[in-house]
Short mmCIF file of C-alpha atoms and ligand atoms in Angstrom, two decimals:
data_model
loop_
_atom_site.label_atom_id
_atom_site.label_comp_id
_atom_site.label_asym_id
_atom_site.label_seq_id
_atom_site.Cartn_x
_atom_site.Cartn_y
_atom_site.Cartn_z
CA MET A 211 7.41 -38.04 -1.34
CA ARG A 212 10.20 -34.98 -1.45
CA ALA A 213 9.87 -32.39 -1.27
CA ALA A 214 11.12 -28.16 -0.93
CA ILE A 215 10.38 -27.58 2.37
CA ILE A 216 10.99 -24.04 4.63
CA ASP A 217 10.58 -24.57 8.10
CA ALA A 218 11.68 -20.65 8.94
CA PRO A 219 13.38 -17.80 7.30
CA ALA A 220 16.90 -18.45 5.71
CA LYS A 221 15.55 -22.57 6.78
CA ILE A 222 15.50 -24.73 3.62
CA ARG A 223 15.37 -28.19 3.51
CA VAL A 224 14.65 -30.93 0.67
CA ALA A 225 13.62 -34.09 2.44
CA SER A 226 10.66 -36.87 2.95
CA ILE A 227 7.19 -35.93 4.07
CA PRO A 228 4.12 -38.07 3.57
CA ASP A 229 2.36 -38.30 0.60
CA PRO A 230 -1.08 -36.44 1.49
CA THR A 231 -4.67 -37.90 0.51
CA PRO A 232 -7.10 -36.04 -0.46
CA ARG A 233 -9.76 -34.83 1.68
CA PRO A 234 -13.77 -34.07 1.00
CA GLY A 235 -13.32 -31.41 -2.72
CA GLU A 236 -9.83 -32.01 -3.48
CA LEU A 237 -7.51 -33.59 -5.44
CA VAL A 238 -4.00 -34.49 -5.24
CA ILE A 239 -1.97 -33.79 -8.53
CA ARG A 240 1.12 -35.46 -9.02
CA VAL A 241 3.51 -32.05 -10.57
CA GLY A 242 5.05 -31.70 -13.42
CA ALA A 243 6.38 -28.69 -13.32
CA CYS A 244 6.24 -25.95 -10.71
CA GLY A 245 6.73 -22.25 -11.56
CA ILE A 246 10.10 -20.24 -8.58
CA CYS A 247 9.27 -16.58 -8.15
CA GLY A 248 10.20 -12.94 -5.94
CA THR A 249 6.97 -14.76 -3.27
CA ASP A 250 9.24 -17.53 -2.46
CA LEU A 251 12.61 -15.49 -1.63
CA HIS A 252 10.04 -13.71 -0.08
CA ILE A 253 8.62 -15.96 1.68
CA VAL A 254 12.60 -17.64 2.01
CA ASP A 255 13.87 -14.47 2.88
CA GLY A 256 10.68 -13.68 6.18
CA ASP A 257 9.30 -10.09 4.84
CA SER A 258 6.47 -11.60 3.94
CA PRO A 259 3.50 -11.03 5.96
CA LEU A 260 1.82 -13.70 4.90
CA ALA A 261 3.18 -17.08 4.52
CA ARG A 262 3.02 -19.77 8.08
CA TYR A 263 6.09 -21.72 8.19
CA PRO A 264 6.94 -24.45 8.01
CA VAL A 265 5.56 -24.58 4.28
CA VAL A 266 6.22 -26.11 1.30
CA PRO A 267 5.99 -23.43 -0.86
CA GLY A 268 5.65 -22.89 -5.06
CA HIS A 269 2.18 -21.33 -5.71
CA GLU A 270 3.28 -21.76 -10.03
CA PHE A 271 1.90 -25.75 -11.41
CA ALA A 272 0.67 -27.77 -13.11
CA GLY A 273 0.48 -31.10 -13.49
CA GLU A 274 -1.27 -33.86 -13.45
CA VAL A 275 -4.62 -35.80 -11.42
CA VAL A 276 -4.11 -39.31 -9.21
CA ALA A 277 -6.91 -39.07 -6.73
CA ILE A 278 -9.89 -37.82 -5.99
CA GLY A 279 -11.62 -36.79 -3.25
CA GLU A 280 -15.29 -36.84 -2.67
CA HIS A 281 -16.79 -34.64 -4.07
CA ALA A 282 -13.78 -33.41 -5.87
CA ALA A 283 -15.18 -34.65 -9.17
CA LEU A 284 -18.62 -32.77 -9.46
CA ILE A 285 -16.59 -29.34 -7.56
CA GLY A 286 -13.79 -30.43 -10.33
CA SER A 287 -15.81 -30.56 -13.89
CA GLY A 288 -15.02 -33.23 -15.96
CA VAL A 289 -11.22 -34.45 -13.83
CA LYS A 290 -10.30 -37.49 -13.71
CA VAL A 291 -7.54 -39.70 -12.37
CA GLY A 292 -5.01 -39.13 -15.68
CA THR A 293 -6.55 -35.60 -15.99
CA ARG A 294 -3.69 -32.97 -16.43
CA VAL A 295 -4.13 -29.49 -15.13
CA ALA A 296 -3.61 -26.20 -13.08
CA VAL A 297 -3.96 -24.98 -10.59
CA ASP A 298 -4.79 -21.53 -9.63
CA PRO A 299 -3.59 -21.30 -6.09
CA ASN A 300 -5.71 -18.69 -4.20
CA MET A 301 -8.13 -19.29 -1.92
CA PRO A 302 -10.18 -17.38 -0.83
CA CYS A 303 -12.53 -16.90 1.89
CA CYS A 304 -15.56 -16.75 0.65
CA HIS A 305 -17.74 -14.78 3.03
CA CYS A 306 -15.78 -11.67 3.42
CA GLU A 307 -16.79 -8.14 2.19
CA PHE A 308 -14.01 -8.39 -0.63
CA CYS A 309 -15.29 -11.77 -0.96
CA ARG A 310 -18.76 -10.77 -1.23
CA THR A 311 -18.58 -8.27 -3.55
CA GLY A 312 -16.36 -9.77 -6.39
CA HIS A 313 -12.70 -8.78 -4.99
CA GLU A 314 -11.78 -12.31 -3.65
CA ASN A 315 -8.57 -11.35 -4.96
CA LEU A 316 -8.43 -8.62 -1.62
CA CYS A 317 -10.31 -11.08 0.76
CA LEU A 318 -9.64 -10.29 4.91
CA TYR A 319 -8.69 -14.35 5.46
CA TYR A 320 -6.57 -14.18 2.92
CA ALA A 321 -4.68 -17.99 1.57
CA ALA A 322 -3.26 -19.40 -0.86
CA LEU A 323 -1.20 -23.08 -1.98
CA GLY A 324 2.57 -22.76 -1.33
CA VAL A 325 2.58 -19.37 0.85
CA THR A 326 -0.07 -20.33 4.13
CA VAL A 327 -0.72 -23.78 3.08
CA ASN A 328 1.72 -26.83 1.56
CA GLY A 329 2.53 -26.01 -2.10
CA ALA A 330 3.70 -27.70 -5.14
CA CYS A 331 7.72 -27.69 -5.17
CA ALA A 332 7.08 -31.65 -4.30
CA GLU A 333 6.07 -34.44 -6.27
CA TYR A 334 2.95 -34.46 -4.74
CA VAL A 335 0.43 -31.52 -3.31
CA THR A 336 -3.29 -31.80 -2.51
CA VAL A 337 -5.06 -28.52 -3.89
CA PRO A 338 -9.21 -27.80 -3.57
CA ALA A 339 -10.66 -28.47 -6.92
CA ALA A 340 -12.22 -26.05 -7.96
CA ASN A 341 -8.72 -24.08 -7.95
CA ALA A 342 -8.26 -27.13 -10.84
CA TYR A 343 -8.33 -25.85 -15.07
CA VAL A 344 -8.57 -28.67 -16.99
CA LEU A 345 -5.40 -27.76 -19.90
CA PRO A 346 -5.84 -28.58 -23.92
CA ASP A 347 -4.38 -31.89 -25.11
CA THR A 348 -1.90 -28.74 -27.10
CA MET A 349 0.17 -27.15 -23.84
CA THR A 350 2.79 -27.94 -22.41
CA ILE A 351 3.04 -29.06 -18.71
CA ARG A 352 5.44 -26.71 -18.24
CA GLU A 353 3.10 -24.49 -19.68
CA GLY A 354 1.06 -25.07 -17.69
CA ALA A 355 2.87 -24.31 -15.24
CA LEU A 356 3.76 -20.81 -16.16
CA ILE A 357 -0.21 -19.93 -16.23
CA GLU A 358 -0.28 -18.53 -12.68
CA PRO A 359 2.19 -15.26 -13.55
CA VAL A 360 0.34 -14.73 -16.73
CA SER A 361 -2.57 -14.51 -15.17
CA CYS A 362 -1.06 -11.83 -12.65
CA ALA A 363 0.10 -10.22 -15.69
CA VAL A 364 -4.03 -10.21 -16.91
CA HIS A 365 -5.31 -8.98 -13.98
CA GLY A 366 -2.64 -6.23 -14.01
CA MET A 367 -4.63 -5.23 -17.80
CA HIS A 368 -7.14 -5.62 -16.84
CA CYS A 369 -6.68 -2.51 -13.62
CA LEU A 370 -4.66 -0.48 -16.51
CA ASP A 371 -7.60 -0.68 -18.86
CA PRO A 372 -5.69 0.55 -21.44
CA LYS A 373 -6.75 2.22 -24.57
CA SER A 374 -6.26 2.09 -27.93
CA GLY A 375 -3.38 3.37 -28.99
CA ASP A 376 -1.51 3.84 -25.85
CA THR A 377 2.50 4.77 -25.88
CA PHE A 378 3.85 2.03 -22.46
CA LEU A 379 6.92 2.29 -20.46
CA ILE A 380 7.13 -0.87 -18.94
CA VAL A 381 9.32 -0.72 -15.75
CA GLY A 382 11.54 -4.27 -14.94
CA ALA A 383 12.01 -6.96 -17.66
CA GLY A 384 12.19 -9.72 -14.72
CA THR A 385 9.17 -12.48 -15.64
CA MET A 386 6.19 -9.94 -15.61
CA GLY A 387 7.61 -7.09 -17.04
CA LEU A 388 8.35 -8.88 -20.61
CA LEU A 389 3.94 -10.45 -19.46
CA LEU A 390 2.47 -7.57 -19.99
CA LEU A 391 5.45 -6.01 -22.62
CA GLN A 392 2.85 -8.93 -24.85
CA LEU A 393 0.00 -8.78 -23.43
CA ALA A 394 0.44 -4.52 -23.83
CA LEU A 395 2.16 -5.08 -27.42
CA HIS A 396 -1.19 -7.64 -27.66
CA GLY A 397 -3.73 -5.30 -26.01
CA GLY A 398 -2.92 -1.98 -29.07
CA ALA A 399 -0.66 -0.25 -27.44
CA SER A 400 1.02 2.29 -30.43
CA ARG A 401 4.04 2.18 -28.42
CA VAL A 402 6.11 -0.03 -26.08
CA ALA A 403 9.59 0.70 -24.07
CA VAL A 404 11.01 -0.87 -21.24
CA ALA A 405 13.32 -0.49 -18.60
CA ASP A 406 15.93 -2.32 -16.92
CA VAL A 407 19.34 -2.10 -15.72
CA ASN A 408 19.65 -5.63 -16.86
CA THR A 409 20.74 -5.63 -20.84
CA GLN A 410 20.02 -8.81 -20.75
CA ARG A 411 17.18 -8.64 -19.67
CA LEU A 412 16.44 -5.96 -22.07
CA ALA A 413 17.82 -7.92 -24.96
CA ARG A 414 14.64 -10.11 -24.44
CA ALA A 415 12.69 -7.45 -24.21
CA GLU A 416 13.96 -6.37 -27.74
CA GLN A 417 13.40 -9.90 -29.26
CA LEU A 418 9.45 -9.60 -28.37
CA GLY A 419 8.67 -6.30 -29.93
CA ALA A 420 9.18 -3.10 -27.45
CA THR A 421 10.21 -0.49 -29.90
CA ARG A 422 12.86 0.55 -27.08
CA THR A 423 15.10 -0.45 -24.72
CA HIS A 424 17.34 1.53 -22.51
CA LYS A 425 18.27 1.58 -18.46
CA ASP A 426 17.93 4.97 -18.23
CA ILE A 427 14.25 5.49 -17.97
CA ASN A 428 15.14 9.67 -18.83
CA LYS A 429 17.31 8.11 -22.76
CA LEU A 430 13.30 6.51 -23.38
CA LEU A 431 11.30 9.67 -22.28
CA ALA A 432 13.89 11.66 -24.88
CA ASP A 433 11.84 10.44 -27.26
CA GLU A 434 8.79 10.66 -25.80
CA PRO A 435 9.21 13.67 -24.53
CA LEU A 436 5.46 14.12 -22.90
CA GLY A 437 5.72 11.50 -20.78
CA PHE A 438 3.88 7.93 -21.70
CA ASP A 439 0.21 7.40 -21.79
CA CYS A 440 0.76 4.03 -19.07
CA VAL A 441 4.12 2.94 -16.95
CA ILE A 442 3.94 0.23 -14.44
CA ASP A 443 6.49 -0.34 -12.49
CA ALA A 444 7.60 -3.91 -12.17
CA THR A 445 10.25 -3.64 -9.67
CA GLY A 446 8.96 -2.82 -6.59
CA VAL A 447 12.57 -0.91 -6.34
CA PRO A 448 11.37 2.55 -4.76
CA SER A 449 13.62 4.86 -6.17
CA VAL A 450 12.59 3.52 -9.72
CA MET A 451 9.68 3.82 -9.17
CA GLU A 452 10.23 8.14 -8.39
CA ALA A 453 11.81 8.25 -11.87
CA ALA A 454 9.34 5.69 -13.68
CA PHE A 455 6.66 8.48 -11.77
CA ALA A 456 8.77 11.34 -14.04
CA ALA A 457 7.24 9.78 -16.93
CA VAL A 458 3.56 9.30 -16.61
CA LYS A 459 1.57 12.01 -19.92
CA ARG A 460 -0.43 13.88 -18.12
CA GLY A 461 -3.70 12.57 -18.11
CA GLY A 462 -1.54 9.34 -18.15
CA LYS A 463 -1.83 6.28 -15.64
CA PHE A 464 0.45 4.29 -13.15
CA MET A 465 0.41 1.79 -12.63
CA VAL A 466 1.87 -0.16 -8.78
CA PHE A 467 2.76 -3.60 -10.11
CA GLY A 468 6.09 -4.24 -8.56
CA VAL A 469 6.13 -5.56 -4.22
CA ALA A 470 8.35 -3.29 -2.62
CA PRO A 471 9.12 -3.99 0.67
CA ASN A 472 6.28 -2.98 3.64
CA GLU A 473 7.89 -0.19 5.46
CA ALA A 474 9.34 1.52 1.72
CA ARG A 475 8.20 4.84 0.26
CA ILE A 476 7.95 7.25 -1.77
CA SER A 477 7.50 10.41 -2.62
CA LEU A 478 4.89 12.10 -5.44
CA SER A 479 4.16 15.45 -6.23
CA PRO A 480 0.56 15.59 -4.85
CA PHE A 481 0.58 18.62 -7.92
CA ARG A 482 1.93 17.08 -10.55
CA ILE A 483 -1.30 14.31 -9.45
CA TYR A 484 -4.25 17.42 -9.63
CA ASN A 485 -1.94 19.02 -11.98
CA ASP A 486 -1.90 16.01 -15.31
CA GLU A 487 -4.65 14.55 -13.90
CA ILE A 488 -3.40 11.58 -13.37
CA LYS A 489 -4.62 7.94 -12.49
CA ILE A 490 -2.21 6.21 -9.67
CA MET A 491 -3.07 2.34 -9.33
CA GLY A 492 -2.06 -1.09 -8.12
CA SER A 493 -3.05 -4.58 -9.05
CA MET A 494 -2.60 -7.88 -6.69
CA ALA A 495 -2.81 -10.93 -7.71
CA ILE A 496 -5.58 -12.44 -9.45
CA LEU A 497 -9.18 -12.11 -9.84
CA PHE A 498 -10.85 -13.21 -12.70
CA SER A 499 -7.85 -13.73 -15.05
CA PHE A 500 -7.25 -17.85 -15.36
CA GLN A 501 -9.01 -19.17 -17.52
CA PRO A 502 -7.84 -15.85 -19.75
CA ALA A 503 -4.63 -16.57 -19.04
CA LEU A 504 -4.78 -20.24 -20.01
CA ASP A 505 -5.96 -19.01 -23.67
CA LEU A 506 -3.80 -16.40 -24.04
CA ILE A 507 -1.03 -18.75 -23.80
CA SER A 508 -3.47 -21.92 -26.03
CA GLY A 509 -3.94 -18.31 -28.27
CA GLY A 510 -0.20 -18.85 -28.89
CA ILE A 511 -0.04 -15.05 -28.11
CA ILE A 512 2.18 -15.08 -25.05
CA ASP A 513 5.57 -16.81 -26.34
CA THR A 514 6.31 -18.96 -23.44
CA ARG A 515 9.34 -20.17 -25.90
CA ALA A 516 11.33 -16.73 -24.63
CA MET A 517 9.49 -17.17 -21.46
CA LEU A 518 9.96 -20.43 -19.83
CA THR A 519 14.32 -20.80 -19.26
CA ALA A 520 16.05 -23.35 -16.25
CA ALA A 521 13.95 -26.36 -15.35
CA LEU A 522 15.28 -27.95 -12.95
CA PRO A 523 15.16 -30.98 -10.18
CA LEU A 524 13.44 -30.54 -7.11
CA GLU A 525 17.04 -31.25 -4.67
CA ASP A 526 18.07 -28.02 -6.62
CA PHE A 527 15.72 -26.03 -5.14
CA PRO A 528 18.25 -23.88 -3.15
CA LYS A 529 20.02 -23.34 -6.30
CA ALA A 530 16.66 -21.73 -7.95
CA LEU A 531 15.93 -20.04 -5.25
CA THR A 532 19.37 -18.13 -6.12
CA MET A 533 18.90 -18.42 -9.95
CA VAL A 534 15.66 -15.90 -9.39
CA ARG A 535 17.71 -14.24 -7.02
CA HIS A 536 19.91 -13.14 -9.18
CA GLY A 537 17.60 -12.33 -12.26
CA GLU A 538 19.49 -15.81 -14.06
CA GLY A 539 16.95 -16.35 -17.20
CA VAL A 540 13.56 -15.81 -17.22
CA LYS A 541 11.06 -18.73 -16.17
CA THR A 542 12.92 -20.85 -13.53
CA GLN A 543 10.99 -24.01 -13.10
CA ILE A 544 11.62 -26.98 -10.79
CA ILE A 545 10.01 -30.75 -12.31
CA PRO A 546 9.93 -33.04 -9.04
CA ASN A 547 9.05 -36.00 -10.86
CA GLY A 548 11.96 -35.18 -13.64
ZN1 ZN B 848 4.76 -16.54 -8.58
ZN1 ZN B 849 -12.90 -13.31 2.21
#
């Protein structure tokens, strides 16, 4: 089969590798669509501490079951050859302290398809049957491949736990910022302001219902002088996070959703955290949020038309990375069997 391979940081190729065969408990999926995101850029750039090389990237995908390993049909609740599925790429160990206390996303022995083992930027991918979710007939494969990023946004909202009527500031209007915007509006936010340096992205945020958008956080703060109940950073840029923190209302919440470099540091006022009773939280990947994300998409809550932009063949994997790096469009996907 053809696959995109990252041999080492900055060493990418599209080449032929052996077709996968399923071991017990596994399925082989013929990949219909696979999204590209910032995580893939981190693996290519060599700044993902979790990545192993060589690796076939691709962790946001859906496709059709073509082979079923021993016992896998039992685990994968009714999957047959031909069943269309989306796959949660996370493979927690299930026996460390964090897994055993319901925090599988914080697993000490983290493994994931497309990061530590081969993923779905390939014609076929092998997956644990337990990670497969059957798609409703009404959902397209490209929508199915959007479940994974939506699932991360859903986990973010679970962590943030906003109240009905809260005001929001979302900083960063890439795929994740735009998904968080839609979830905030659906979840009962009274006003959602969105900041981004890219004006095309701000226009998209307005189409999706943002109350107010601007390049400059301070301009948005001028309309909301007491600040926002919930401020979410979806950029991972340290200087932007510091500016965003200044926009949190007294008693409000600040969530770090964007992925900053491991060695980055930000400067916050501890007096303000104390005196204004500000809650600071993080949100990492997915936790019990894959099925809710599937349901939000099939229920029409997420505007998938606005989210799904470019679809490229596998041979264009390097081009897809460049598009994501330059913030072109929203969600860029690879169609390996197009
Ligand atoms: Zn991703
Ligand atoms: Zn674990």
